[in-house]
Amino acid sequence: MAGENAATLPRKTYEKELLRLQTELVKLQEWVRAEGARLVVVFEGRDAAGKGGTIKRVAEHLNPRVARIVALPKPTERERTQWYFQRYAEHLPAAGEIVLFDRSWYNRAGVEHVMGFCTKEEHQLFLRQCPIFERMLVEDGILLRKYWFSVSDDVQQERFRQRLEDPTKRWKLSPMDLESITRWEAYSRAKDEMLVHTDITEAPWYVVESDDKRRARLNMIAHLLSTVPYREVPRPVLDLPPRPPSTGYVRPPRDLQTYVPDHAAGL
């Protein structure tokens, strides 16, 4: 879908299908809760590949008590001395929960390896242990889905430029992001090596072409739904009760409370 084949999906078409898919995600959520299932979705990819926007759309209408986003900061001094997977295992779901990893243990195969934040020995140990770790998760009953968001160099460059110029998005751009531009091939090599070792039958990688963010979001969500054998869970019938008549209680005067100024009135 790179280049001319990645024509932007019309907004009206996109929003209509997104709403339909988000409705299905709510059904999936209720099935996870009712069945006591455990779902883990890993979002990985290059900087500015569209992971964050997709995660936002996945979680937008879900119950935060059921579905939560995990985006861990850099490890503390103590965490650096732990088994590498330990701090990620702490955030795995219990029964009836969904966890969306905005980057995950695969940091070691990507940015840590390319930027020299881990040793070659630590990187190789990760590539050996990761398939074992994930097979253990799947064997224990966790539904594990892994998505790699793939973006072309030209589109990534344009998204970086937009972030630099947009004050609401500037926080998304860090010196580390800019460094990734000069290490494009190193990241490509690291990603290819990662797939060789971790694209396993029990937990395969699914690549999402993301030069068009709208297509990427719809494609990823539709695929996720297609891989989980969920069903619509019957909801209890709820009737809105009539409001009871007043018993004579008198509220305190409004001027005893401090109200937020009506900023909107001056627009």
Coordinates of C-alpha atoms in Angstrom, one line a residue:
M1 CA 0.0 0.0 0.0
A2 CA 3.0 2.3 -0.1
G3 CA 3.1 5.3 -2.4
E4 CA 0.3 5.8 -4.9
N5 CA -1.6 2.7 -3.7
A6 CA -2.1 4.2 -0.3
A7 CA -4.7 6.8 -1.4
T8 CA -6.3 8.4 1.6
L9 CA -9.6 6.8 2.5
P10 CA -12.5 9.4 2.4
R11 CA -13.3 10.7 5.8
K12 CA -17.0 9.8 5.6
T13 CA -16.3 6.2 4.6
Y14 CA -13.6 6.0 7.3
E15 CA -15.8 7.4 10.1
K16 CA -18.8 5.2 9.2
E17 CA -16.7 2.0 9.2
L18 CA -14.7 3.0 12.3
L19 CA -18.0 3.4 14.3
R20 CA -19.1 0.0 13.2
L21 CA -15.8 -1.6 14.2
Q22 CA -15.8 0.2 17.5
T23 CA -19.2 -1.1 18.2
E24 CA -17.8 -4.6 17.6
L25 CA -15.0 -3.8 20.0
V26 CA -17.5 -3.1 22.7
K27 CA -19.1 -6.5 22.0
L28 CA -15.6 -8.1 22.2
Q29 CA -15.0 -6.3 25.5
E30 CA -18.2 -7.7 27.0
W31 CA -17.3 -11.2 25.8
V32 CA -13.9 -10.9 27.4
R33 CA -15.5 -9.9 30.7
A34 CA -18.2 -12.5 30.6
E35 CA -15.8 -15.3 29.6
G36 CA -13.0 -14.3 31.9
A37 CA -10.7 -14.2 28.9
R38 CA -7.4 -12.4 28.8
L39 CA -6.4 -10.4 25.8
V40 CA -3.0 -8.8 25.1
V41 CA -2.5 -6.6 22.0
V42 CA 1.1 -5.4 21.3
F43 CA 1.5 -2.3 19.1
E44 CA 5.0 -1.9 17.7
G45 CA 6.6 0.0 14.7
R46 CA 8.8 2.9 13.8
D47 CA 8.3 6.3 15.3
A48 CA 5.3 8.2 13.8
A49 CA 4.0 4.9 12.3
G50 CA 0.5 5.6 13.7
K51 CA 0.5 3.3 16.7
G52 CA -0.8 5.9 19.2
G53 CA -3.7 7.0 17.0
T54 CA -4.8 3.4 16.5
I55 CA -4.6 2.6 20.2
K56 CA -6.7 5.7 20.9
R57 CA -9.4 4.5 18.5
V58 CA -9.4 1.0 19.8
A59 CA -9.8 2.2 23.4
E60 CA -12.1 5.1 22.7
H61 CA -15.4 3.5 23.6
L62 CA -14.1 0.7 25.9
N63 CA -14.5 0.6 29.7
P64 CA -11.2 1.6 31.2
R65 CA -11.8 -0.9 34.0
V66 CA -11.7 -3.7 31.4
A67 CA -9.3 -2.3 28.8
R68 CA -6.2 -0.4 29.8
I69 CA -3.3 1.0 27.9
V70 CA 0.2 0.2 29.1
A71 CA 3.0 2.6 28.0
L72 CA 5.9 2.2 30.3
P73 CA 8.6 4.8 30.7
K74 CA 12.3 3.9 30.7
P75 CA 13.2 1.4 33.4
T76 CA 14.3 2.5 36.8
E77 CA 17.7 1.6 38.3
R78 CA 16.0 -1.2 40.2
E79 CA 14.1 -2.5 37.1
R80 CA 17.4 -2.6 35.2
T81 CA 18.6 -5.3 37.5
Q82 CA 15.5 -7.4 37.1
W83 CA 14.8 -10.2 34.6
Y84 CA 14.0 -8.2 31.5
F85 CA 10.4 -9.4 31.1
Q86 CA 9.6 -8.9 34.7
R87 CA 8.2 -5.4 34.6
Y88 CA 6.1 -6.2 31.6
A89 CA 4.7 -9.4 33.2
E90 CA 3.4 -7.2 36.0
H91 CA 1.0 -5.5 33.6
L92 CA -0.5 -8.7 32.0
P93 CA -4.3 -9.0 32.3
A94 CA -6.2 -10.9 34.8
A95 CA -9.5 -12.7 33.9
G96 CA -11.9 -10.4 32.0
E97 CA -9.3 -7.8 31.1
I98 CA -7.7 -6.4 27.9
V99 CA -4.2 -4.8 27.9
L100 CA -3.0 -2.7 25.0
F101 CA 0.8 -2.4 25.0
D102 CA 1.9 0.9 23.4
R103 CA 5.4 -0.5 22.8
S104 CA 6.3 -3.5 24.8
W105 CA 9.1 -5.9 25.7
Y106 CA 10.1 -5.5 22.0
N107 CA 11.9 -2.3 23.0
R108 CA 15.0 -4.5 23.5
A109 CA 14.8 -5.7 19.9
G110 CA 14.4 -2.2 18.5
V111 CA 15.4 1.1 20.1
E112 CA 17.6 -0.4 22.9
H113 CA 19.5 -2.5 20.4
V114 CA 19.9 0.2 17.7
M115 CA 20.7 3.0 20.2
G116 CA 23.1 0.9 22.2
F117 CA 21.0 1.0 25.4
C118 CA 21.6 -2.8 25.9
T119 CA 24.6 -5.0 25.2
K120 CA 24.9 -7.4 22.3
E121 CA 24.7 -10.2 24.8
E122 CA 21.4 -8.8 26.3
H123 CA 20.0 -8.4 22.8
Q124 CA 20.8 -12.0 21.8
L125 CA 19.4 -13.3 25.1
F126 CA 16.2 -11.4 24.4
L127 CA 15.9 -13.0 21.0
R128 CA 16.3 -16.5 22.6
Q129 CA 14.0 -15.9 25.5
C130 CA 11.2 -13.9 23.8
P131 CA 9.6 -16.9 21.9
I132 CA 9.7 -18.9 25.1
F133 CA 8.1 -16.2 27.1
E134 CA 5.3 -15.7 24.6
R135 CA 4.7 -19.4 24.2
M136 CA 4.2 -19.5 28.0
L137 CA 1.7 -16.7 27.8
V138 CA -0.3 -18.5 25.1
E139 CA 0.0 -21.8 26.8
D140 CA -1.5 -20.2 29.9
G141 CA -4.5 -19.1 27.9
I142 CA -3.7 -15.5 27.1
L143 CA -4.8 -14.3 23.7
L144 CA -1.7 -12.6 22.4
R145 CA -1.9 -10.4 19.2
K146 CA 1.2 -8.6 17.8
Y147 CA 1.0 -5.8 15.3
W148 CA 3.9 -4.0 13.5
F149 CA 3.0 -0.7 12.0
S150 CA 5.0 -0.1 8.8
V151 CA 5.6 3.4 7.5
S152 CA 7.7 4.6 4.6
D153 CA 10.6 7.0 5.1
D154 CA 8.9 9.8 3.2
V155 CA 5.7 9.6 5.2
Q156 CA 7.6 9.4 8.5
Q157 CA 9.6 12.5 7.6
E158 CA 6.4 14.4 6.8
R159 CA 4.8 13.4 10.1
F160 CA 7.9 14.5 12.0
R161 CA 7.7 17.9 10.2
Q162 CA 4.0 18.2 11.2
R163 CA 4.7 17.4 14.8
L164 CA 7.5 20.0 14.8
E165 CA 5.1 22.7 13.5
D166 CA 2.0 21.8 15.5
P167 CA 2.1 22.9 19.2
T168 CA -0.4 20.2 20.2
K169 CA 1.8 17.5 18.8
R170 CA 5.2 18.8 19.5
W171 CA 5.4 16.7 22.7
K172 CA 5.4 13.6 20.5
L173 CA 8.7 14.6 18.9
S174 CA 11.9 13.8 20.9
P175 CA 15.6 13.9 20.1
M176 CA 15.3 10.1 20.0
D177 CA 12.7 10.3 17.2
L178 CA 15.0 12.6 15.1
E179 CA 17.9 10.2 15.7
S180 CA 15.8 7.4 14.1
I181 CA 16.0 9.3 10.8
T182 CA 19.7 8.8 10.6
R183 CA 19.5 5.2 11.6
W184 CA 16.7 4.1 9.2
E185 CA 18.7 1.1 7.9
A186 CA 19.8 0.1 11.3
Y187 CA 16.2 0.0 12.5
S188 CA 15.2 -2.0 9.4
R189 CA 17.9 -4.5 10.1
A190 CA 16.9 -4.8 13.7
K191 CA 13.2 -5.3 12.8
D192 CA 14.0 -8.0 10.2
E193 CA 16.2 -9.9 12.7
M194 CA 13.4 -9.6 15.3
L195 CA 10.9 -11.1 13.0
V196 CA 13.2 -14.1 12.2
H197 CA 13.3 -15.0 15.9
T198 CA 9.9 -14.0 17.2
D199 CA 7.4 -14.6 14.4
I200 CA 6.3 -17.8 15.9
T201 CA 3.2 -20.0 15.1
E202 CA 1.8 -19.5 18.6
A203 CA 2.1 -15.7 18.4
P204 CA 2.7 -14.5 14.8
W205 CA 3.5 -10.9 13.8
Y206 CA 0.9 -9.0 11.7
V207 CA 2.2 -6.1 9.6
V208 CA 0.0 -3.1 9.2
E209 CA 0.8 -0.8 6.3
S210 CA 0.3 2.6 7.8
D211 CA 1.2 5.3 5.3
D212 CA -2.6 6.1 5.3
K213 CA -3.6 6.3 9.0
R214 CA -7.3 5.8 8.3
R215 CA -6.7 2.6 6.4
A216 CA -4.3 1.3 9.0
R217 CA -6.7 1.8 11.9
L218 CA -9.6 0.1 10.1
N219 CA -7.4 -2.7 8.9
M220 CA -5.9 -3.4 12.3
I221 CA -9.1 -3.3 14.2
A222 CA -11.0 -5.5 11.6
H223 CA -8.1 -8.0 11.7
L224 CA -8.1 -8.1 15.5
L225 CA -11.8 -8.8 15.6
S226 CA -11.4 -11.5 13.1
T227 CA -8.9 -13.4 15.2
V228 CA -10.9 -13.6 18.4
P229 CA -13.9 -16.0 18.6
Y230 CA -16.1 -13.5 20.5
R231 CA -19.9 -13.4 20.4
E232 CA -22.4 -10.9 21.5
V233 CA -23.2 -11.3 25.2
P234 CA -26.9 -10.6 26.1
R235 CA -27.3 -7.5 28.1
P236 CA -29.7 -7.2 31.0
V237 CA -32.9 -5.4 30.2
L238 CA -32.8 -1.9 31.8
D239 CA -35.8 0.4 32.3
L240 CA -35.4 4.0 33.1
P241 CA -37.4 4.5 36.4
P242 CA -39.7 7.6 36.8
R243 CA -38.3 10.4 38.8
P244 CA -39.9 10.4 42.2
P245 CA -41.9 13.5 43.3
S246 CA -40.3 16.2 45.4
T247 CA -40.4 15.7 49.2
G248 CA -40.0 19.4 49.9
Y249 CA -36.2 19.5 50.2
V250 CA -34.8 23.1 49.4
R251 CA -31.4 23.3 47.9
P252 CA -28.9 25.9 49.3
P253 CA -28.6 29.2 47.3
R254 CA -26.5 29.0 44.2
D255 CA -24.3 31.9 45.3
L256 CA -22.9 29.8 48.1
Q257 CA -21.0 27.7 45.5
T258 CA -18.1 28.6 43.2
Y259 CA -18.9 28.0 39.6
V260 CA -16.5 27.7 36.6
P261 CA -16.6 31.0 34.6
D262 CA -18.6 30.7 31.3
H263 CA -15.6 30.9 28.9
A264 CA -17.8 29.6 26.1
A265 CA -20.1 32.6 26.3
G266 CA -17.4 34.9 25.0
L267 CA -16.6 32.9 21.9

